[in-house]
Amino acid sequence: MSQILDQFQSDTARTTADVPRRAFVRKALRGYEVKRDETKATFTDWQRARNAASAIKYEGVNHLDRYLQEFEEKFTARGGKVYWASNAAQAREYILGLARDRGVKSIVKSKAMTSEEIHLNAALEKEGYEVVESDLGEFIQQLKKEPPYHFVFPCMHLKRGEISALFEKELGTAPTDSPEELTQIARRFLRRQYLKADMGISGGNFIVADRGVISITENEGNARLTTAMPKIHVALIGIEKILPRMEDLALFLPMLATAGTGQHLTCYNSMYGGPRQPGEIDGPEEFHVVLLDNHRTRLLADPEQRDALHCIRCGACLNVCPIFKNIGGHAYGTTYQGPIGSVITPHFRGLQDWKHLSGASSLCGACTETCPVKIDIHHHLLRNRRNAAAQKPVWWERIVWFGYVQTMTRPWLLRIATKLAPFAQKLHPLVLGGVFDPVRAWTKSREFPEVAGESFHDWWKKRKAKKS
Amino acid sequence: MKGDREKVLARIREALVLSAPHHDEPVGVKATSSAPFRAWLPPVGEAIGEQVVLFARQSEVLKTEFLECADVAVAAAHLAKLAAENGWKRLAWHAGALNEGVVPHLSSVPGLELLKVGAGYDPDALEACDAGITECETLVAQTGSVMVSALSSGGRALSVLPHHHVVVARREQMVSDLAESYARVEKRYPGGLPSFLSFISGPSRTGDIERILVLGAHGPKKLTVLLLP
């Protein structure tokens, strides 16, 4: 058994046993779901809007080379710099190189899951740079030295008392149970950082090809400050975030907000088309966009699951997922949690090591149904299972399936088996829970259902005989 | 330095040799189409009057203070009232036709210092301002948003750094939705868009702690939109 699977099993056992935390998280997720449904209902036709969004992302992702080059051409014409990173190490090295070369001391960051993906903070801190996360949730998680719990709501699992205690310990502030005051503590602390930082690092929600801009969606204003005050702005973005046209944002911004947080539009949706231009009074002197591949092209090469790259990271599939509700965000052990994370992580980090995520699914399809860009999420989980089994079959599974097929294709054998099953079950208590118990994974926490004394086939025959 | 440009592009091209199936029938999104999806978003009336009503309703939801002003004097009087109520000591603004009409009226407010931001302004001085007054590109009825830009709104920081953001706009700047807003700025800047454009929808906010709405996360705690004829 692999170490990653071991970790997953022990983490999920622990988190599912924490019933109060589960109830707390479930209540918050339910709140997002209700709000989203309300806002969705204001659309004239949400389903057709979804179709349009899906088709636009299809167009972008399936002509990715063309649109990325168009973006690059337009963006560099206005003084921006584009760096293409094959992998995490290259992206880190480029940003570190910039920081060294420009004599940077202090760095302020707005939320970027790509930076979690490449472990950018650790790399920067190791070289002595001060790095401060400015999104409130990320700021809290950074102080807690914990990765985000949910890629849209990083600290949704924490109660205000825990946050107050954390601030007290790390910032020396007085305890409070008011979210308002806690927010103000972070606000006061971070205001100084925007003004003193030499470099601002952001992510990006969309790369717009035809106007050479990137678009950033947020509520707090921290990304706007991160990209307004420091003299260097670096945006680290996955290559799949492409949109062909600026006007596509007129659909995607409302859909991202609706699906993500249930808002009509998040508070700030900003489009950045370069560093400060002649005639403008402020803005960074330099603007670098780092286009990150880091195995995204591996997923692109799988036409069956390519649409997983349409994802706009709204987090809606996490909010409705029964698995996420029960095991929570940290147990996944991935940068991207929830159903979409379970689909893409095996492509990014190895199918065999991460195939268990496709097993941790009820295949209820709630994720697929809620996805604003119509990614076929739950079928992709099945496809990952199939691909993993085909790539590296498990010997005992093969034996079991062989036996199953033999039995199911021979009615006489099936009849014998169903006749014998009740007797076999009588012997079950002898091995229950032990290494010889074939269903011990099941009986660990549940009772095995009793096998019927009579098969359906026999029952039906008897019933017919009675009638005639 | 462009990094692995050729390698990444080569991998993309190789990956795209096999084409992916459409899950849905195409919905007429062609390279030349002009936002065919607009009809499926939340409805907006055609007439400016209806749009102003919708903007006002959205403002209420977003906790934006929205006021229709009959003339510049009414707007200036409201600003003077805000200054007195909130105890403004310093007010930042930028050059612009609408601003020049309104802001000078405030020089008579006792104890209110005016800071006009221009190239080379001091960020610390701006941060110390209680309020910032800006113009905008458009007002968006559908979402109750204000579109600001680096050129129309005094740069990037003026509309986000001071604690209270006041927008002055004209009725003709009202548009129905985001698509129309983009069309407006494209028309206004044929030589290239400002390096920064943003849709602002209400005062800065967060729900990161227990999903409880807190206004004034990092940006302004208050947003006021004054609509002039």
mmCIF file of N, CA, C and O in Angstrom, chain A residues 32 42-45 58 65 69 72 78 83-84 86 90 94 134 137 155 160 187 190-191 194 211 219-220 224 227 247 249 265 267-274 280 282 284 293 297 306-307 374, chain B residues 2-5 11 13 15 18 20 22-24 33 35 37 40-42 121 127 155-157 159 161 163 182 186 193 195 197-199 201-206 208 210-212 216 218-219:
data_model
loop_
_atom_site.group_PDB
_atom_site.id
_atom_site.type_symbol
_atom_site.label_atom_id
_atom_site.label_comp_id
_atom_site.label_asym_id
_atom_site.label_seq_id
_atom_site.Cartn_x
_atom_site.Cartn_y
_atom_site.Cartn_z
ATOM 1 N N TYR A 32 -23.890 28.292 1.181
ATOM 2 C CA TYR A 32 -23.444 28.685 -0.163
ATOM 3 C C TYR A 32 -24.382 28.131 -1.229
ATOM 4 O O TYR A 32 -24.677 28.783 -2.224
ATOM 5 N N THR A 42 -32.127 34.148 -10.904
ATOM 6 C CA THR A 42 -32.309 35.463 -11.537
ATOM 7 C C THR A 42 -31.871 35.437 -13.005
ATOM 8 O O THR A 42 -32.150 36.375 -13.748
ATOM 9 N N PHE A 43 -31.165 34.380 -13.407
ATOM 10 C CA PHE A 43 -30.763 34.269 -14.814
ATOM 11 C C PHE A 43 -32.000 34.008 -15.670
ATOM 12 O O PHE A 43 -32.906 33.287 -15.261
ATOM 13 N N THR A 44 -32.012 34.576 -16.869
ATOM 14 C CA THR A 44 -33.114 34.310 -17.774
ATOM 15 C C THR A 44 -33.100 32.833 -18.171
ATOM 16 O O THR A 44 -34.137 32.192 -18.256
ATOM 17 N N ASP A 45 -31.909 32.287 -18.425
ATOM 18 C CA ASP A 45 -31.792 30.861 -18.728
ATOM 19 C C ASP A 45 -30.406 30.362 -18.321
ATOM 20 O O ASP A 45 -29.443 30.455 -19.081
ATOM 21 N N TYR A 58 -14.473 25.415 -24.495
ATOM 22 C CA TYR A 58 -14.070 24.403 -25.471
ATOM 23 C C TYR A 58 -13.242 25.054 -26.580
ATOM 24 O O TYR A 58 -12.159 24.588 -26.935
ATOM 25 N N ASP A 65 -2.886 26.780 -28.181
ATOM 26 C CA ASP A 65 -1.628 27.333 -28.707
ATOM 27 C C ASP A 65 -1.859 28.681 -29.373
ATOM 28 O O ASP A 65 -1.144 29.647 -29.127
ATOM 29 N N GLN A 69 -0.646 32.435 -27.783
ATOM 30 C CA GLN A 69 0.266 33.285 -28.560
ATOM 31 C C GLN A 69 -0.347 34.651 -28.830
ATOM 32 O O GLN A 69 0.353 35.661 -28.824
ATOM 33 N N GLU A 72 0.049 36.588 -25.708
ATOM 34 C CA GLU A 72 1.444 37.005 -25.536
ATOM 35 C C GLU A 72 1.781 38.213 -26.414
ATOM 36 O O GLU A 72 2.394 39.189 -25.953
ATOM 37 N N ARG A 78 2.333 45.901 -24.979
ATOM 38 C CA ARG A 78 2.082 46.983 -24.036
ATOM 39 C C ARG A 78 3.090 46.980 -22.896
ATOM 40 O O ARG A 78 2.855 47.571 -21.841
ATOM 41 N N TYR A 83 6.457 34.733 -19.306
ATOM 42 C CA TYR A 83 7.406 33.636 -19.104
ATOM 43 C C TYR A 83 6.635 32.327 -19.150
ATOM 44 O O TYR A 83 5.601 32.182 -18.497
ATOM 45 N N TRP A 84 7.127 31.389 -19.946
ATOM 46 C CA TRP A 84 6.459 30.090 -20.088
ATOM 47 C C TRP A 84 7.189 29.075 -19.205
ATOM 48 O O TRP A 84 8.363 28.782 -19.446
ATOM 49 N N SER A 86 7.528 25.268 -17.869
ATOM 50 C CA SER A 86 7.133 23.871 -18.086
ATOM 51 C C SER A 86 6.684 23.216 -16.801
ATOM 52 O O SER A 86 5.802 22.385 -16.787
ATOM 53 N N GLN A 90 10.742 25.559 -12.626
ATOM 54 C CA GLN A 90 11.048 26.681 -13.526
ATOM 55 C C GLN A 90 10.312 27.954 -13.111
ATOM 56 O O GLN A 90 10.876 29.041 -13.137
ATOM 57 N N TYR A 94 12.128 31.401 -11.849
ATOM 58 C CA TYR A 94 11.952 32.672 -12.553
ATOM 59 C C TYR A 94 11.582 33.783 -11.572
ATOM 60 O O TYR A 94 12.142 34.881 -11.603
ATOM 61 N N SER A 134 -2.342 38.157 1.544
ATOM 62 C CA SER A 134 -3.209 39.274 1.906
ATOM 63 C C SER A 134 -4.697 38.933 1.895
ATOM 64 O O SER A 134 -5.490 39.619 2.524
ATOM 65 N N GLY A 137 -8.589 34.872 4.319
ATOM 66 C CA GLY A 137 -8.551 33.428 4.573
ATOM 67 C C GLY A 137 -7.153 32.862 4.431
ATOM 68 O O GLY A 137 -6.696 32.049 5.240
ATOM 69 N N CYS A 155 -10.352 29.250 4.883
ATOM 70 C CA CYS A 155 -10.425 28.939 6.317
ATOM 71 C C CYS A 155 -11.852 28.698 6.766
ATOM 72 O O CYS A 155 -12.221 28.999 7.899
ATOM 73 N N ARG A 160 -14.587 31.362 14.852
ATOM 74 C CA ARG A 160 -13.995 32.674 15.174
ATOM 75 C C ARG A 160 -13.094 32.619 16.406
ATOM 76 O O ARG A 160 -12.086 33.305 16.453
ATOM 77 N N ARG A 187 -6.803 43.797 8.459
ATOM 78 C CA ARG A 187 -6.758 44.980 7.600
ATOM 79 C C ARG A 187 -5.631 45.924 8.023
ATOM 80 O O ARG A 187 -4.827 46.355 7.207
ATOM 81 N N LEU A 190 -2.204 44.382 7.253
ATOM 82 C CA LEU A 190 -1.860 44.226 5.843
ATOM 83 C C LEU A 190 -1.709 45.551 5.102
ATOM 84 O O LEU A 190 -0.974 45.636 4.133
ATOM 85 N N ARG A 191 -2.382 46.589 5.577
ATOM 86 C CA ARG A 191 -2.259 47.896 4.926
ATOM 87 C C ARG A 191 -0.792 48.314 4.842
ATOM 88 O O ARG A 191 -0.331 48.853 3.857
ATOM 89 N N TYR A 194 1.119 46.412 1.939
ATOM 90 C CA TYR A 194 0.950 46.861 0.551
ATOM 91 C C TYR A 194 1.871 48.023 0.241
ATOM 92 O O TYR A 194 2.421 48.146 -0.845
ATOM 93 N N ARG A 211 -7.433 40.847 -26.166
ATOM 94 C CA ARG A 211 -7.001 42.155 -25.688
ATOM 95 C C ARG A 211 -5.724 42.064 -24.848
ATOM 96 O O ARG A 211 -5.266 43.063 -24.292
ATOM 97 N N ASN A 219 -13.178 39.697 -3.667
ATOM 98 C CA ASN A 219 -14.158 40.457 -2.897
ATOM 99 C C ASN A 219 -13.532 41.491 -1.976
ATOM 100 O O ASN A 219 -14.151 42.476 -1.623
ATOM 101 N N GLU A 220 -12.297 41.244 -1.557
ATOM 102 C CA GLU A 220 -11.757 42.018 -0.442
ATOM 103 C C GLU A 220 -11.034 43.296 -0.858
ATOM 104 O O GLU A 220 -10.923 44.227 -0.076
ATOM 105 N N ARG A 224 -6.443 44.041 -5.670
ATOM 106 C CA ARG A 224 -6.293 45.362 -6.278
ATOM 107 C C ARG A 224 -5.134 46.108 -5.646
ATOM 108 O O ARG A 224 -4.365 46.781 -6.331
ATOM 109 N N THR A 227 -1.763 44.695 -6.705
ATOM 110 C CA THR A 227 -1.372 44.982 -8.079
ATOM 111 C C THR A 227 -1.275 46.485 -8.355
ATOM 112 O O THR A 227 -1.011 46.885 -9.475
ATOM 113 N N GLU A 247 -15.100 40.106 -24.429
ATOM 114 C CA GLU A 247 -16.548 40.111 -24.173
ATOM 115 C C GLU A 247 -17.004 38.807 -23.521
ATOM 116 O O GLU A 247 -18.076 38.766 -22.907
ATOM 117 N N LEU A 249 -15.875 37.652 -20.956
ATOM 118 C CA LEU A 249 -15.909 37.939 -19.517
ATOM 119 C C LEU A 249 -17.305 38.379 -19.074
ATOM 120 O O LEU A 249 -17.691 38.167 -17.928
ATOM 121 N N LEU A 265 -22.141 39.377 -8.852
ATOM 122 C CA LEU A 265 -20.791 39.668 -9.309
ATOM 123 C C LEU A 265 -19.992 39.844 -8.029
ATOM 124 O O LEU A 265 -20.504 40.410 -7.064
ATOM 125 N N CYS A 267 -17.090 41.496 -5.633
ATOM 126 C CA CYS A 267 -16.918 42.927 -5.402
ATOM 127 C C CYS A 267 -15.978 43.595 -6.408
ATOM 128 O O CYS A 267 -16.254 44.677 -6.899
ATOM 129 N N TYR A 268 -14.860 42.944 -6.710
ATOM 130 C CA TYR A 268 -13.924 43.522 -7.679
ATOM 131 C C TYR A 268 -13.593 42.505 -8.759
ATOM 132 O O TYR A 268 -13.177 41.389 -8.461
ATOM 133 N N ASN A 269 -13.822 42.902 -10.003
ATOM 134 C CA ASN A 269 -13.394 42.100 -11.145
ATOM 135 C C ASN A 269 -12.517 42.995 -11.994
ATOM 136 O O ASN A 269 -13.014 43.917 -12.649
ATOM 137 N N SER A 270 -11.205 42.758 -11.951
ATOM 138 C CA SER A 270 -10.268 43.702 -12.556
ATOM 139 C C SER A 270 -9.527 43.090 -13.728
ATOM 140 O O SER A 270 -9.159 41.920 -13.693
ATOM 141 N N MET A 271 -9.327 43.912 -14.759
ATOM 142 C CA MET A 271 -8.629 43.479 -15.956
ATOM 143 C C MET A 271 -7.308 44.249 -16.055
ATOM 144 O O MET A 271 -7.308 45.478 -16.025
ATOM 145 N N TYR A 272 -6.204 43.501 -16.170
ATOM 146 C CA TYR A 272 -4.884 44.115 -16.201
ATOM 147 C C TYR A 272 -4.234 43.851 -17.547
ATOM 148 O O TYR A 272 -4.016 42.709 -17.921
ATOM 149 N N GLY A 273 -3.917 44.927 -18.262
ATOM 150 C CA GLY A 273 -3.377 44.777 -19.613
ATOM 151 C C GLY A 273 -1.949 45.264 -19.769
ATOM 152 O O GLY A 273 -1.543 45.610 -20.865
ATOM 153 N N GLY A 274 -1.206 45.285 -18.666
ATOM 154 C CA GLY A 274 0.181 45.724 -18.790
ATOM 155 C C GLY A 274 0.609 46.483 -17.557
ATOM 156 O O GLY A 274 -0.199 46.718 -16.650
ATOM 157 N N GLU A 280 -0.692 57.366 -17.441
ATOM 158 C CA GLU A 280 -1.316 56.864 -16.214
ATOM 159 C C GLU A 280 -0.479 57.305 -15.013
ATOM 160 O O GLU A 280 0.743 57.413 -15.113
ATOM 161 N N ASP A 282 -0.270 55.875 -11.814
ATOM 162 C CA ASP A 282 0.349 54.887 -10.922
ATOM 163 C C ASP A 282 0.286 53.497 -11.548
ATOM 164 O O ASP A 282 -0.057 53.363 -12.718
ATOM 165 N N PRO A 284 2.305 49.349 -11.397
ATOM 166 C CA PRO A 284 3.662 48.806 -11.351
ATOM 167 C C PRO A 284 4.491 49.184 -12.584
ATOM 168 O O PRO A 284 3.942 49.409 -13.662
ATOM 169 N N ASP A 293 2.558 25.442 -17.079
ATOM 170 C CA ASP A 293 2.076 24.171 -17.627
ATOM 171 C C ASP A 293 1.967 23.160 -16.474
ATOM 172 O O ASP A 293 0.868 22.819 -16.053
ATOM 173 N N THR A 297 -0.555 20.000 -19.815
ATOM 174 C CA THR A 297 -0.574 19.460 -21.186
ATOM 175 C C THR A 297 -0.794 17.944 -21.180
ATOM 176 O O THR A 297 -1.243 17.380 -22.162
ATOM 177 N N ARG A 306 -10.315 16.086 -21.468
ATOM 178 C CA ARG A 306 -9.761 17.427 -21.708
ATOM 179 C C ARG A 306 -10.633 18.512 -21.115
ATOM 180 O O ARG A 306 -10.154 19.553 -20.675
ATOM 181 N N ASP A 307 -11.938 18.271 -21.075
ATOM 182 C CA ASP A 307 -12.833 19.327 -20.585
ATOM 183 C C ASP A 307 -12.607 19.636 -19.098
ATOM 184 O O ASP A 307 -13.098 20.649 -18.597
ATOM 185 N N LYS A 374 -20.094 22.808 -17.210
ATOM 186 C CA LYS A 374 -20.534 21.476 -17.617
ATOM 187 C C LYS A 374 -19.417 20.452 -17.804
ATOM 188 O O LYS A 374 -19.414 19.691 -18.779
ATOM 189 N N LYS B 2 12.018 34.018 -22.164
ATOM 190 C CA LYS B 2 10.657 33.541 -22.361
ATOM 191 C C LYS B 2 10.438 32.150 -21.797
ATOM 192 O O LYS B 2 9.361 31.585 -21.938
ATOM 193 N N GLY B 3 11.491 31.570 -21.206
ATOM 194 C CA GLY B 3 11.336 30.248 -20.619
ATOM 195 C C GLY B 3 11.184 29.177 -21.673
ATOM 196 O O GLY B 3 11.770 29.262 -22.752
ATOM 197 N N ASP B 4 10.334 28.215 -21.373
ATOM 198 C CA ASP B 4 10.147 27.064 -22.251
ATOM 199 C C ASP B 4 9.064 27.294 -23.293
ATOM 200 O O ASP B 4 8.261 26.405 -23.570
ATOM 201 N N ARG B 5 9.011 28.480 -23.848
ATOM 202 C CA ARG B 5 7.926 28.814 -24.774
ATOM 203 C C ARG B 5 7.714 27.743 -25.846
ATOM 204 O O ARG B 5 6.614 27.213 -25.998
ATOM 205 N N ARG B 11 4.161 20.896 -26.844
ATOM 206 C CA ARG B 11 3.357 19.912 -26.100
ATOM 207 C C ARG B 11 1.865 20.156 -26.322
ATOM 208 O O ARG B 11 1.088 19.227 -26.455
ATOM 209 N N ARG B 13 0.462 21.547 -28.962
ATOM 210 C CA ARG B 13 0.090 21.161 -30.333
ATOM 211 C C ARG B 13 0.001 19.650 -30.464
ATOM 212 O O ARG B 13 -0.906 19.117 -31.099
ATOM 213 N N ALA B 15 -0.679 17.574 -28.063
ATOM 214 C CA ALA B 15 -1.863 17.116 -27.316
ATOM 215 C C ALA B 15 -3.138 17.331 -28.122
ATOM 216 O O ALA B 15 -4.069 16.532 -28.054
ATOM 217 N N LEU B 18 -5.306 14.969 -31.304
ATOM 218 C CA LEU B 18 -6.576 14.262 -31.140
ATOM 219 C C LEU B 18 -7.622 15.277 -30.718
ATOM 220 O O LEU B 18 -7.393 16.054 -29.800
ATOM 221 N N ALA B 20 -11.190 16.634 -29.118
ATOM 222 C CA ALA B 20 -12.065 16.255 -28.003
ATOM 223 C C ALA B 20 -13.512 16.322 -28.443
ATOM 224 O O ALA B 20 -13.879 17.180 -29.242
ATOM 225 N N HIS B 22 -17.432 17.236 -28.276
ATOM 226 C CA HIS B 22 -18.297 18.246 -27.663
ATOM 227 C C HIS B 22 -19.298 17.524 -26.787
ATOM 228 O O HIS B 22 -19.896 16.559 -27.221
ATOM 229 N N HIS B 23 -19.507 17.990 -25.569
ATOM 230 C CA HIS B 23 -20.564 17.392 -24.764
ATOM 231 C C HIS B 23 -21.918 17.920 -25.193
ATOM 232 O O HIS B 23 -22.935 17.300 -25.038
ATOM 233 N N ASP B 24 -21.906 19.127 -25.693
ATOM 234 C CA ASP B 24 -23.155 19.770 -26.084
ATOM 235 C C ASP B 24 -23.073 20.154 -27.534
ATOM 236 O O ASP B 24 -22.006 20.246 -28.103
ATOM 237 N N SER B 33 -18.971 36.280 -33.243
ATOM 238 C CA SER B 33 -20.222 36.591 -32.564
ATOM 239 C C SER B 33 -20.040 37.715 -31.556
ATOM 240 O O SER B 33 -18.981 37.875 -30.973
ATOM 241 N N ALA B 35 -21.307 38.469 -28.194
ATOM 242 C CA ALA B 35 -21.963 38.128 -26.934
ATOM 243 C C ALA B 35 -23.390 37.597 -27.090
ATOM 244 O O ALA B 35 -24.335 38.203 -26.600
ATOM 245 N N PHE B 37 -24.753 35.343 -25.594
ATOM 246 C CA PHE B 37 -25.243 34.841 -24.313
ATOM 247 C C PHE B 37 -25.970 35.906 -23.500
ATOM 248 O O PHE B 37 -26.558 35.618 -22.472
ATOM 249 N N TRP B 40 -29.405 35.365 -21.939
ATOM 250 C CA TRP B 40 -29.641 34.345 -20.918
ATOM 251 C C TRP B 40 -29.251 34.795 -19.522
ATOM 252 O O TRP B 40 -29.491 34.116 -18.540
ATOM 253 N N LEU B 41 -28.618 35.955 -19.457
ATOM 254 C CA LEU B 41 -28.225 36.507 -18.146
ATOM 255 C C LEU B 41 -29.460 37.177 -17.519
ATOM 256 O O LEU B 41 -30.505 37.279 -18.152
ATOM 257 N N PRO B 42 -29.345 37.639 -16.273
ATOM 258 C CA PRO B 42 -30.503 38.303 -15.657
ATOM 259 C C PRO B 42 -30.994 39.473 -16.519
ATOM 260 O O PRO B 42 -30.187 40.218 -17.085
ATOM 261 N N TYR B 121 2.341 61.040 -6.890
ATOM 262 C CA TYR B 121 1.715 61.304 -5.589
ATOM 263 C C TYR B 121 2.328 60.406 -4.510
ATOM 264 O O TYR B 121 2.954 59.388 -4.812
ATOM 265 N N GLU B 127 -3.077 57.022 1.561
ATOM 266 C CA GLU B 127 -3.606 56.041 2.521
ATOM 267 C C GLU B 127 -4.223 56.744 3.720
ATOM 268 O O GLU B 127 -5.165 56.245 4.327
ATOM 269 N N GLY B 155 -6.096 56.680 -11.642
ATOM 270 C CA GLY B 155 -5.125 55.603 -11.437
ATOM 271 C C GLY B 155 -5.729 54.387 -10.784
ATOM 272 O O GLY B 155 -6.949 54.207 -10.771
ATOM 273 N N ARG B 156 -4.845 53.541 -10.246
ATOM 274 C CA ARG B 156 -5.307 52.262 -9.691
ATOM 275 C C ARG B 156 -5.690 52.357 -8.219
ATOM 276 O O ARG B 156 -6.553 51.634 -7.751
ATOM 277 N N ALA B 157 -5.002 53.239 -7.474
ATOM 278 C CA ALA B 157 -5.122 53.184 -6.013
ATOM 279 C C ALA B 157 -6.229 54.074 -5.444
ATOM 280 O O ALA B 157 -6.817 53.747 -4.425
ATOM 281 N N SER B 159 -9.248 54.610 -6.053
ATOM 282 C CA SER B 159 -10.578 54.031 -5.849
ATOM 283 C C SER B 159 -10.570 52.842 -4.888
ATOM 284 O O SER B 159 -11.595 52.218 -4.678
ATOM 285 N N LEU B 161 -7.780 52.621 -2.052
ATOM 286 C CA LEU B 161 -6.989 52.842 -0.836
ATOM 287 C C LEU B 161 -7.711 53.659 0.248
ATOM 288 O O LEU B 161 -7.724 53.252 1.413
ATOM 289 N N HIS B 163 -10.736 55.036 2.689
ATOM 290 C CA HIS B 163 -11.745 54.200 3.355
ATOM 291 C C HIS B 163 -13.159 54.378 2.822
ATOM 292 O O HIS B 163 -14.021 53.556 3.073
ATOM 293 N N TYR B 182 -17.966 46.878 -21.860
ATOM 294 C CA TYR B 182 -16.740 46.626 -22.645
ATOM 295 C C TYR B 182 -16.796 47.353 -23.976
ATOM 296 O O TYR B 182 -15.816 47.948 -24.423
ATOM 297 N N GLU B 186 -14.049 50.097 -25.364
ATOM 298 C CA GLU B 186 -13.363 49.828 -26.636
ATOM 299 C C GLU B 186 -13.499 51.046 -27.551
ATOM 300 O O GLU B 186 -12.565 51.435 -28.244
ATOM 301 N N LEU B 193 -6.682 49.926 -24.565
ATOM 302 C CA LEU B 193 -7.385 50.153 -23.302
ATOM 303 C C LEU B 193 -6.423 50.617 -22.215
ATOM 304 O O LEU B 193 -5.218 50.364 -22.303
ATOM 305 N N SER B 195 -4.389 50.323 -18.753
ATOM 306 C CA SER B 195 -3.760 49.090 -18.269
ATOM 307 C C SER B 195 -4.560 48.454 -17.143
ATOM 308 O O SER B 195 -4.330 47.312 -16.777
ATOM 309 N N LEU B 197 -8.643 48.067 -15.645
ATOM 310 C CA LEU B 197 -10.099 48.277 -15.679
ATOM 311 C C LEU B 197 -10.671 47.438 -14.554
ATOM 312 O O LEU B 197 -10.189 46.342 -14.304
ATOM 313 N N SER B 198 -11.706 47.944 -13.883
ATOM 314 C CA SER B 198 -12.279 47.106 -12.830
ATOM 315 C C SER B 198 -13.759 47.394 -12.662
ATOM 316 O O SER B 198 -14.186 48.538 -12.731
ATOM 317 N N PHE B 199 -14.521 46.314 -12.476
ATOM 318 C CA PHE B 199 -15.923 46.451 -12.088
ATOM 319 C C PHE B 199 -15.982 46.411 -10.569
ATOM 320 O O PHE B 199 -15.578 45.426 -9.959
ATOM 321 N N SER B 201 -18.359 46.330 -7.370
ATOM 322 C CA SER B 201 -19.748 46.049 -7.010
ATOM 323 C C SER B 201 -19.889 46.126 -5.499
ATOM 324 O O SER B 201 -19.728 45.139 -4.798
ATOM 325 N N GLY B 202 -20.127 47.317 -5.013
ATOM 326 C CA GLY B 202 -20.304 47.518 -3.574
ATOM 327 C C GLY B 202 -18.989 47.744 -2.860
ATOM 328 O O GLY B 202 -17.918 47.662 -3.454
ATOM 329 N N PRO B 203 -19.084 48.072 -1.550
ATOM 330 C CA PRO B 203 -17.856 48.250 -0.766
ATOM 331 C C PRO B 203 -17.121 46.927 -0.606
ATOM 332 O O PRO B 203 -17.737 45.856 -0.673
ATOM 333 N N SER B 204 -15.809 46.995 -0.386
ATOM 334 C CA SER B 204 -14.972 45.806 -0.157
ATOM 335 C C SER B 204 -15.585 44.936 0.929
ATOM 336 O O SER B 204 -16.144 45.446 1.901
ATOM 337 N N ARG B 205 -15.510 43.619 0.753
ATOM 338 C CA ARG B 205 -16.180 42.736 1.710
ATOM 339 C C ARG B 205 -15.474 41.402 1.849
ATOM 340 O O ARG B 205 -14.682 41.008 1.006
ATOM 341 N N THR B 206 -15.779 40.708 2.918
ATOM 342 C CA THR B 206 -15.297 39.336 3.085
ATOM 343 C C THR B 206 -16.326 38.534 3.867
ATOM 344 O O THR B 206 -17.095 39.095 4.646
ATOM 345 N N ASP B 208 -14.984 35.445 4.937
ATOM 346 C CA ASP B 208 -14.035 34.362 5.226
ATOM 347 C C ASP B 208 -14.176 33.801 6.634
ATOM 348 O O ASP B 208 -13.794 32.669 6.892
ATOM 349 N N GLU B 210 -16.538 32.437 9.245
ATOM 350 C CA GLU B 210 -17.869 31.883 9.521
ATOM 351 C C GLU B 210 -18.955 32.401 8.584
ATOM 352 O O GLU B 210 -20.116 32.507 8.982
ATOM 353 N N ARG B 211 -18.591 32.746 7.372
ATOM 354 C CA ARG B 211 -19.561 33.208 6.372
ATOM 355 C C ARG B 211 -20.298 34.462 6.812
ATOM 356 O O ARG B 211 -21.397 34.749 6.340
ATOM 357 N N ILE B 212 -19.732 35.209 7.748
ATOM 358 C CA ILE B 212 -20.417 36.417 8.205
ATOM 359 C C ILE B 212 -19.885 37.603 7.417
ATOM 360 O O ILE B 212 -18.675 37.809 7.333
ATOM 361 N N GLY B 216 -15.503 46.325 4.239
ATOM 362 C CA GLY B 216 -14.212 46.965 4.484
ATOM 363 C C GLY B 216 -13.147 45.960 4.841
ATOM 364 O O GLY B 216 -12.511 46.040 5.883
ATOM 365 N N HIS B 218 -10.268 44.988 2.841
ATOM 366 C CA HIS B 218 -8.992 45.670 2.574
ATOM 367 C C HIS B 218 -9.225 46.982 1.850
ATOM 368 O O HIS B 218 -8.472 47.918 1.996
ATOM 369 N N GLY B 219 -10.276 47.025 1.066
ATOM 370 C CA GLY B 219 -10.600 48.233 0.317
ATOM 371 C C GLY B 219 -11.575 49.096 1.105
ATOM 372 O O GLY B 219 -11.701 48.951 2.322
#
